[in-house]
Coordinates of C-alpha atoms in Angstrom, one line a residue:
M1 CA -47.5 57.0 81.4
N2 CA -46.5 54.1 83.6
T3 CA -44.4 54.9 86.7
M4 CA -44.8 51.5 88.2
T5 CA -44.9 50.6 91.9
V6 CA -42.9 48.1 93.9
S7 CA -45.7 45.6 93.8
D8 CA -45.8 45.6 90.0
T9 CA -44.3 42.7 88.1
L10 CA -40.6 43.0 87.4
V11 CA -38.8 41.7 84.3
P12 CA -36.3 39.0 85.2
F13 CA -32.7 40.3 84.9
A14 CA -31.6 37.8 82.3
E15 CA -34.6 38.6 80.2
A16 CA -34.1 42.3 80.5
M17 CA -30.5 41.9 79.3
T18 CA -31.7 40.4 76.0
R19 CA -33.5 43.7 75.1
Y20 CA -31.8 46.5 77.0
E21 CA -28.3 47.8 77.6
P22 CA -27.8 49.3 81.1
V23 CA -26.0 52.6 81.6
I24 CA -24.9 53.3 85.2
G25 CA -23.3 56.1 87.0
L26 CA -22.2 56.5 90.6
E27 CA -21.9 59.5 92.9
T28 CA -19.9 58.7 96.0
H29 CA -19.7 61.0 99.0
V30 CA -16.6 60.8 101.2
E31 CA -16.3 62.4 104.6
L32 CA -12.8 63.8 104.9
G33 CA -10.9 63.1 108.1
T34 CA -9.9 66.7 108.9
R35 CA -9.6 68.0 112.4
T36 CA -11.9 71.0 111.8
K37 CA -14.8 71.7 109.5
M38 CA -14.8 72.9 105.9
F39 CA -15.3 76.6 106.5
C40 CA -14.8 77.2 110.2
G41 CA -12.7 76.1 113.1
C42 CA -15.2 73.8 114.8
T43 CA -13.9 70.4 115.6
T44 CA -15.2 67.3 113.8
T45 CA -15.1 64.8 116.7
F46 CA -17.7 62.1 116.2
G47 CA -20.2 61.4 118.9
A48 CA -20.0 64.7 120.8
E49 CA -23.0 66.2 122.6
P50 CA -25.6 67.5 120.1
N51 CA -25.0 71.1 119.0
S52 CA -21.8 71.3 121.0
Q53 CA -19.5 71.7 117.9
V54 CA -21.1 74.7 116.3
C55 CA -20.3 78.4 115.7
P56 CA -21.8 81.3 113.9
V57 CA -20.2 80.2 110.6
C58 CA -21.5 76.6 110.4
L59 CA -24.9 77.8 111.8
G60 CA -25.1 80.4 109.0
L61 CA -25.7 83.3 111.4
P62 CA -25.8 86.8 109.8
G63 CA -22.4 88.5 109.5
S64 CA -20.4 85.3 109.7
L65 CA -17.8 84.6 107.0
P66 CA -16.5 81.2 105.9
V67 CA -12.8 80.5 105.4
V68 CA -11.6 77.5 103.3
N69 CA -9.9 74.6 105.2
R70 CA -6.5 74.1 103.5
T71 CA -6.2 70.5 104.7
A72 CA -9.5 69.7 103.0
I73 CA -8.2 71.2 99.8
E74 CA -5.1 69.0 100.1
Y75 CA -7.1 65.9 100.8
A76 CA -9.3 66.5 97.7
I77 CA -6.3 67.1 95.5
R78 CA -4.8 63.8 96.9
I79 CA -8.0 62.0 95.9
G80 CA -8.1 63.6 92.5
L81 CA -4.5 62.6 91.8
A82 CA -5.1 59.1 92.9
L83 CA -8.0 58.9 90.5
N84 CA -5.8 60.2 87.6
C85 CA -7.6 63.5 87.5
E86 CA -6.5 66.9 86.2
I87 CA -6.2 69.4 89.1
A88 CA -7.6 72.8 88.3
S89 CA -5.2 75.7 88.4
W90 CA -8.2 77.9 89.4
C91 CA -11.6 77.0 90.8
R92 CA -14.2 78.4 93.0
F93 CA -17.1 77.5 95.3
A94 CA -20.8 78.1 94.6
R95 CA -24.0 78.3 96.6
K96 CA -26.4 75.4 96.0
N97 CA -29.8 76.7 97.2
Y98 CA -32.3 74.3 98.6
F99 CA -34.2 73.9 101.9
Y100 CA -34.0 71.1 104.4
P101 CA -34.6 71.5 108.2
D102 CA -31.0 70.4 108.9
M103 CA -29.5 72.9 106.4
P104 CA -28.6 75.9 108.6
K105 CA -28.1 78.5 105.8
N106 CA -30.7 77.1 103.4
F107 CA -27.9 76.7 100.9
Q108 CA -24.9 74.5 100.7
I109 CA -21.4 75.7 99.8
S110 CA -20.3 73.3 97.0
Q111 CA -18.7 73.4 93.6
Y112 CA -20.6 73.6 90.4
D113 CA -19.2 74.4 87.0
E114 CA -15.6 74.8 88.2
P115 CA -14.7 71.8 90.3
L116 CA -11.2 71.1 91.7
C117 CA -10.6 67.8 89.9
T118 CA -11.8 66.6 86.5
G119 CA -11.3 63.9 83.9
G120 CA -9.9 61.0 85.8
Y121 CA -10.5 57.2 85.8
L122 CA -10.4 54.1 87.9
D123 CA -9.9 50.6 86.4
V124 CA -12.0 47.8 87.7
D125 CA -11.4 44.1 87.1
V126 CA -14.7 42.2 86.4
D127 CA -14.2 38.5 85.8
G128 CA -10.8 39.1 84.2
R129 CA -12.1 42.0 82.0
T130 CA -10.8 45.5 82.8
I131 CA -13.5 48.2 82.8
R132 CA -12.3 51.7 82.9
V133 CA -14.7 53.9 84.9
G134 CA -14.3 57.5 83.8
I135 CA -14.4 60.1 86.6
E136 CA -16.3 63.2 85.6
R137 CA -15.4 65.3 88.6
V138 CA -14.2 65.4 92.2
H139 CA -15.4 68.4 94.1
L140 CA -15.6 69.7 97.7
E141 CA -18.7 70.6 99.6
E142 CA -20.0 70.8 103.2
D143 CA -22.3 68.3 104.9
T144 CA -25.6 69.2 106.4
G145 CA -26.8 68.6 110.0
K146 CA -28.7 65.5 111.2
S147 CA -32.4 65.3 111.9
L148 CA -33.6 63.0 114.7
H149 CA -37.3 62.0 114.6
V150 CA -38.6 61.0 118.0
G151 CA -41.5 58.7 118.5
G152 CA -43.2 56.4 116.1
A153 CA -42.1 52.9 115.1
T154 CA -39.7 53.6 112.2
G155 CA -37.5 56.5 113.4
R156 CA -38.6 58.5 110.3
I157 CA -40.6 61.7 110.2
H158 CA -43.8 59.9 109.3
G159 CA -45.5 59.0 112.6
A160 CA -42.9 60.8 114.7
E161 CA -44.1 63.0 117.6
Y162 CA -41.5 65.6 117.1
S163 CA -38.1 66.2 115.4
L164 CA -34.8 67.5 116.7
V165 CA -31.8 68.8 114.8
D166 CA -28.1 68.3 115.6
Y167 CA -25.9 70.7 113.7
N168 CA -22.6 69.2 114.8
R169 CA -22.2 67.5 111.3
A170 CA -23.1 70.8 109.5
G171 CA -20.0 72.0 107.7
I172 CA -18.1 68.7 107.9
P173 CA -16.0 68.6 104.7
L174 CA -17.2 66.2 102.0
V175 CA -15.7 65.1 98.7
E176 CA -18.2 64.0 96.0
I177 CA -16.8 61.7 93.3
V178 CA -19.0 61.6 90.2
T179 CA -18.4 59.0 87.4
K180 CA -19.1 59.5 83.8
P181 CA -21.8 57.2 82.4
I182 CA -20.5 53.6 82.5
T183 CA -21.4 51.7 79.3
G184 CA -20.6 48.3 77.9
T185 CA -21.0 46.4 81.1
S186 CA -24.2 44.5 80.0
A187 CA -25.1 41.8 82.4
D188 CA -22.1 42.7 84.6
A189 CA -23.5 46.1 85.4
P190 CA -24.6 45.3 89.0
V191 CA -21.3 43.6 89.8
A192 CA -19.3 46.3 88.1
A193 CA -21.0 48.9 90.2
R194 CA -20.2 47.0 93.4
L195 CA -16.6 46.4 92.4
Y196 CA -16.1 50.1 91.5
V197 CA -17.2 51.2 94.9
T198 CA -15.1 48.5 96.5
E199 CA -12.0 49.6 94.6
L200 CA -12.8 53.2 95.4
R201 CA -13.2 52.4 99.1
D202 CA -9.9 50.6 99.1
L203 CA -8.3 53.6 97.4
L204 CA -9.7 56.2 99.7
R205 CA -9.6 54.2 102.9
S206 CA -12.5 56.1 104.1
L207 CA -16.3 55.6 104.5
G208 CA -18.8 57.1 102.1
V209 CA -22.5 57.0 101.0
C210 CA -23.1 56.0 97.4
D211 CA -25.9 57.3 95.2
V212 CA -26.5 55.0 92.2
N213 CA -27.7 56.4 88.9
T214 CA -29.2 53.9 86.6
S215 CA -30.8 54.2 83.1
L216 CA -31.8 51.7 80.4
A217 CA -32.0 51.9 76.6
P218 CA -32.1 49.4 73.8
P219 CA -28.5 48.5 72.6
G220 CA -27.3 51.3 70.3
A221 CA -30.1 53.7 71.1
A222 CA -29.9 57.0 73.0
W223 CA -29.5 56.6 76.7
G224 CA -32.7 56.3 78.7
T225 CA -34.0 58.5 81.4
R226 CA -32.0 58.1 84.6
T227 CA -33.2 57.5 88.1
E228 CA -31.1 58.3 91.2
T229 CA -31.3 55.8 94.0
K230 CA -30.3 57.0 97.5
N231 CA -29.8 55.3 100.9
V232 CA -27.3 52.9 99.3
N233 CA -24.9 52.4 102.2
S234 CA -23.1 49.2 101.6
L235 CA -21.2 47.5 98.8
R236 CA -23.7 44.7 98.5
S237 CA -26.5 47.2 98.4
V238 CA -25.0 49.0 95.4
E239 CA -25.2 45.7 93.4
R240 CA -28.8 45.0 94.6
A241 CA -30.0 48.5 93.8
V242 CA -28.7 48.4 90.2
L243 CA -30.1 44.9 89.7
F244 CA -33.6 46.0 90.9
E245 CA -33.7 49.2 88.9
I246 CA -32.8 47.3 85.7
E247 CA -35.7 44.8 86.3
R248 CA -38.1 47.6 87.3
Q249 CA -37.2 49.9 84.4
A250 CA -37.3 47.0 81.9
A251 CA -40.9 46.3 83.0
V252 CA -41.9 50.0 82.5
L253 CA -40.4 50.1 79.0
D254 CA -41.9 46.7 78.0
A255 CA -45.3 48.1 79.0
G256 CA -44.8 51.1 76.8
G257 CA -44.4 53.4 79.7
R258 CA -41.8 56.1 80.3
V259 CA -39.2 56.0 83.0
I260 CA -39.6 59.1 85.2
Q261 CA -36.5 61.1 86.2
E262 CA -36.7 61.0 89.9
T263 CA -35.0 60.2 93.2
R264 CA -35.8 56.8 94.5
H265 CA -35.0 55.3 97.9
F266 CA -33.4 51.9 98.4
H267 CA -34.7 49.6 101.1
E268 CA -32.1 47.3 102.6
D269 CA -34.6 44.8 104.0
T270 CA -36.4 44.1 100.6
G271 CA -33.7 45.0 98.1
T272 CA -36.3 47.2 96.3
T273 CA -36.6 50.9 95.5
T274 CA -39.5 53.2 95.9
S275 CA -40.2 56.7 94.5
G276 CA -39.1 59.6 96.5
R277 CA -39.4 62.9 94.6
S278 CA -38.8 64.2 91.1
K279 CA -35.1 64.8 90.4
E280 CA -34.0 68.4 90.4
E281 CA -31.9 69.8 87.5
A282 CA -29.0 72.1 88.1
Q283 CA -31.1 75.2 87.5
D284 CA -33.5 74.1 90.3
Y285 CA -30.7 74.8 92.8
R286 CA -30.0 78.3 91.5
Y287 CA -26.3 78.0 91.6
F288 CA -24.2 81.1 91.8
P289 CA -20.6 81.8 92.8
E290 CA -20.1 82.0 96.6
P291 CA -19.5 85.7 97.2
D292 CA -17.8 85.3 100.6
L293 CA -15.0 83.0 99.3
V294 CA -12.0 83.8 97.1
P295 CA -11.2 81.4 94.3
V296 CA -8.9 78.5 95.0
A297 CA -5.7 78.4 92.9
P298 CA -3.5 75.5 94.0
P299 CA 0.2 76.2 93.1
R300 CA 1.6 73.7 90.7
D301 CA 4.6 72.9 92.9
W302 CA 2.2 72.1 95.8
V303 CA 0.2 69.8 93.7
E304 CA 3.4 68.0 92.6
Q305 CA 4.5 67.6 96.2
I306 CA 1.2 66.0 97.0
R307 CA 1.5 63.7 93.9
A308 CA 5.0 62.6 95.0
A309 CA 3.7 61.7 98.4
L310 CA 0.9 59.5 97.2
P311 CA 1.0 55.9 98.5
E312 CA 1.1 52.9 96.1
A313 CA -2.4 52.3 94.6
P314 CA -4.2 49.3 96.0
A315 CA -4.4 47.6 92.6
K316 CA -0.6 47.9 92.2
V317 CA -0.1 46.6 95.7
R318 CA -2.2 43.6 95.0
A319 CA -0.4 42.9 91.7
R320 CA 3.0 43.2 93.5
L321 CA 1.9 40.9 96.4
R322 CA 0.6 38.3 94.0
T323 CA 4.1 37.9 92.7
E324 CA 5.8 38.1 96.1
W325 CA 3.4 35.7 97.7
N326 CA 3.0 33.4 94.7
V327 CA -0.8 33.4 94.8
S328 CA -3.4 33.3 92.1
A329 CA -5.8 36.0 91.2
L330 CA -8.6 33.9 92.9
E331 CA -6.6 33.6 96.1
M332 CA -5.9 37.3 96.1
D333 CA -9.6 38.0 95.6
A334 CA -10.4 35.7 98.5
I335 CA -8.0 37.7 100.8
V336 CA -9.4 41.0 99.7
N337 CA -13.1 39.9 99.9
A338 CA -12.5 38.7 103.4
G339 CA -11.1 42.1 104.4
A340 CA -7.9 40.4 105.3
L341 CA -5.3 42.0 103.1
E342 CA -3.9 44.5 105.5
L343 CA -4.1 42.0 108.3
V344 CA -2.1 39.5 106.3
L345 CA 0.4 42.2 105.4
Q346 CA 0.9 43.1 109.0
T347 CA 1.2 39.5 110.0
V348 CA 3.9 38.9 107.4
A349 CA 5.7 42.0 108.6
A350 CA 5.6 40.5 112.1
G351 CA 7.5 37.5 110.9
A352 CA 5.0 35.0 109.6
S353 CA 5.2 33.4 106.1
P354 CA 2.6 34.7 103.7
A355 CA 1.2 31.1 103.5
D356 CA 0.8 30.9 107.3
A357 CA -0.7 34.4 107.6
R358 CA -3.3 33.6 104.9
K359 CA -4.0 30.2 106.5
W360 CA -4.9 31.6 109.9
W361 CA -6.7 34.8 108.8
L362 CA -8.8 33.1 106.1
G363 CA -9.3 29.9 108.0
E364 CA -9.9 29.8 111.8
L365 CA -10.1 33.5 112.3
S366 CA -12.6 34.1 109.4
R367 CA -14.7 31.3 110.9
L368 CA -14.7 32.9 114.3
A369 CA -15.4 36.4 112.9
H370 CA -18.4 34.9 111.0
E371 CA -19.7 33.2 114.1
A372 CA -19.4 36.5 116.1
G373 CA -21.0 38.5 113.3
T374 CA -18.1 40.9 113.1
E375 CA -15.3 41.9 110.8
L376 CA -11.9 40.3 110.9
S377 CA -10.3 43.5 112.0
A378 CA -12.6 43.7 115.0
L379 CA -11.4 40.5 116.5
A380 CA -9.4 40.9 119.7
I381 CA -6.2 39.5 118.3
T382 CA -3.3 41.4 116.7
P383 CA -1.3 40.5 113.6
A384 CA 1.7 40.2 115.8
Q385 CA -0.1 37.6 118.0
V386 CA -1.2 35.6 114.9
A387 CA 2.4 35.7 113.7
R388 CA 3.5 34.3 117.1
V389 CA 1.0 31.5 116.9
A390 CA 2.3 30.6 113.4
A391 CA 5.9 30.6 114.8
L392 CA 5.0 28.3 117.6
V393 CA 3.4 25.9 115.1
S394 CA 6.4 26.1 112.8
A395 CA 8.7 25.4 115.7
G396 CA 6.8 22.3 116.7
T397 CA 5.7 23.7 120.0
L398 CA 2.1 23.7 119.0
N399 CA 0.1 21.7 116.5
D400 CA -2.9 23.1 114.7
K401 CA -5.4 21.9 117.3
L402 CA -3.5 23.4 120.1
A403 CA -2.9 26.6 118.1
R404 CA -6.7 27.0 117.8
Q405 CA -7.0 26.7 121.6
V406 CA -4.4 29.4 122.0
I407 CA -6.3 31.7 119.6
D408 CA -9.5 31.1 121.5
A409 CA -7.7 32.1 124.7
V410 CA -6.1 35.2 123.2
L411 CA -9.6 36.3 122.0
A412 CA -11.0 35.7 125.5
G413 CA -8.4 38.1 126.9
E414 CA -6.1 35.5 128.6
G415 CA -3.0 37.2 127.3
D416 CA -0.4 36.8 124.5
P417 CA 0.1 33.4 122.9
D418 CA 3.2 32.6 125.0
E419 CA 1.3 33.4 128.2
V420 CA -1.6 31.2 127.2
V421 CA 0.7 28.3 126.3
K422 CA 2.5 28.5 129.7
A423 CA -0.7 29.0 131.7
R424 CA -2.6 26.2 130.1
G425 CA 0.3 23.8 129.5
L426 CA -0.5 23.5 125.8
T427 CA 2.8 22.5 124.3
V428 CA 3.1 19.5 122.0
V429 CA 4.2 16.3 123.8
S430 CA 7.7 15.7 122.4
D431 CA 9.0 13.2 124.9
E432 CA 9.6 10.0 122.9
D433 CA 9.3 7.8 125.9
A434 CA 5.9 9.2 126.8
L435 CA 4.7 9.0 123.2
T436 CA 5.9 5.4 122.9
A437 CA 4.1 4.4 126.1
A438 CA 0.9 6.0 124.9
V439 CA 1.2 4.2 121.5
D440 CA 1.7 0.9 123.3
D441 CA -1.4 1.5 125.4
A442 CA -3.4 2.3 122.4
I443 CA -2.3 -0.9 120.6
A444 CA -3.1 -3.0 123.6
A445 CA -6.5 -1.4 124.0
N446 CA -7.4 -2.0 120.3
P447 CA -6.1 -5.4 119.3
D448 CA -8.5 -5.8 116.3
V449 CA -7.3 -2.5 114.8
A450 CA -3.7 -3.4 115.4
A451 CA -4.2 -6.8 113.7
K452 CA -5.5 -5.1 110.6
V453 CA -2.5 -2.8 110.5
R454 CA -0.1 -5.8 110.9
D455 CA -1.9 -7.5 108.0
G456 CA -0.9 -4.5 105.8
K457 CA -4.1 -2.4 106.0
V458 CA -2.1 0.8 106.8
T459 CA -5.2 3.0 106.3
A460 CA -6.8 1.4 109.4
V461 CA -4.3 3.2 111.6
G462 CA -6.6 6.1 112.2
P463 CA -8.4 4.9 115.3
L464 CA -5.0 4.2 117.0
V465 CA -3.8 7.7 116.2
G466 CA -7.0 9.0 117.6
A467 CA -6.6 7.0 120.8
V468 CA -3.1 8.4 121.4
M469 CA -4.2 12.0 120.6
K470 CA -7.1 11.6 123.1
A471 CA -4.7 10.2 125.8
T472 CA -2.4 13.1 125.3
R473 CA -5.2 15.7 125.2
G474 CA -4.4 16.5 121.6
Q475 CA -0.9 17.6 122.6
A476 CA 1.0 15.0 120.5
D477 CA 2.2 15.5 117.0
A478 CA -0.2 13.3 115.0
A479 CA 2.3 12.7 112.2
R480 CA 4.9 11.5 114.7
V481 CA 2.3 9.3 116.5
R482 CA 1.4 7.6 113.2
E483 CA 5.1 6.9 112.5
L484 CA 5.6 5.3 115.9
I485 CA 2.5 3.1 115.5
L486 CA 3.6 1.9 112.1
Q487 CA 7.1 1.2 113.4
R488 CA 5.5 -1.0 116.1
L489 CA 3.1 -2.9 113.8
T490 CA 4.9 -3.2 110.4

């Protein structure tokens, strides 16, 4: 038997793909945005004082009885319908028994063999190829508490002086979305995993933690033993975790070893996984129906009302906008990958053209966000303010250089674009007499350059334009300045 450690040699990904076919699966946990917890009336406000949002129900005290949160059921149905699932006409909750220090009851109320939503799918575009990811189930459950390990260097239990438990999160409603095994992705497996989670995130508009299941087998053979990788908390990490597991498992199989079914932990700093514990099977949790909750039977008319109220799916929105904005698939991917789609939409709604909205969000604002190490949406400028900057440029009040100064000032908290323009006097110099005088001064100060232009070397006009722009502090229209210079010299 060869279980392999992180320090062992890996098989390069391209080489592994010549001998093995990856099979991946993903389990995504989504915290629902309900006002109260899954089975009690405690609030779900984030960041409250530890253990201030608890009651006998979510603490699992004797004699307390849970009651299902109707809004959580509605949200789960909405997710299931968006993922093309069948909604059960009758389902029930179960007790999943296991012990953790932050598990108040020593069991979790979840769903087992009778989930709320089953049999859906989500299509993902991978390099122009559509991969249909089958959805096995979407079910509801409750979250656990949070352990805080005090002392030590890592913040983990090993080396800590003592541990504290905050039960505020215990009972927060979660939806778990489990895919069917995803086959046929070959070398695209890591990318397909990331794109699935990306598409799912866009669909749900919520945050989640993703567990990545990976197994390898020779093409055409029975599926290999799976491992479950936890602590995968970003889109990029999903891709890296799948890539590493393929290389690791290929090395195990090449050496004649056997892949162990286990839970492994992903390490963001190294992009590697390490063994955690052997993976439990369903029987290890000793599931049985939750005796304190009645079954859930969503009325069909209620389900259809939820279906009718669903928003347009992100994939359909992107397809529609590609036509309306006349952009290519690559351009749309750039907008989405930059996290700018909603910002561009709102900027267009505020009056900007799609081209102008894309120009500023994907250009200057993306650069500034990158320099600040933050997301576009976190910048201190609104889509309406960006639309106003674009309007001022279109009207000739600003040029691009001045517009960038206005954006910097808005980000610095100096006010709206119009206030900045007025306070700083940043409008384009449009007085023809003033421009002509500046042009004449530039020609007089640069006789050698002027001579070249007079001799027909029009491309030599640049230094003269630069001199005028410098004299006007960048507030002249460069195109108009060039016209005036050529009128004087040709």
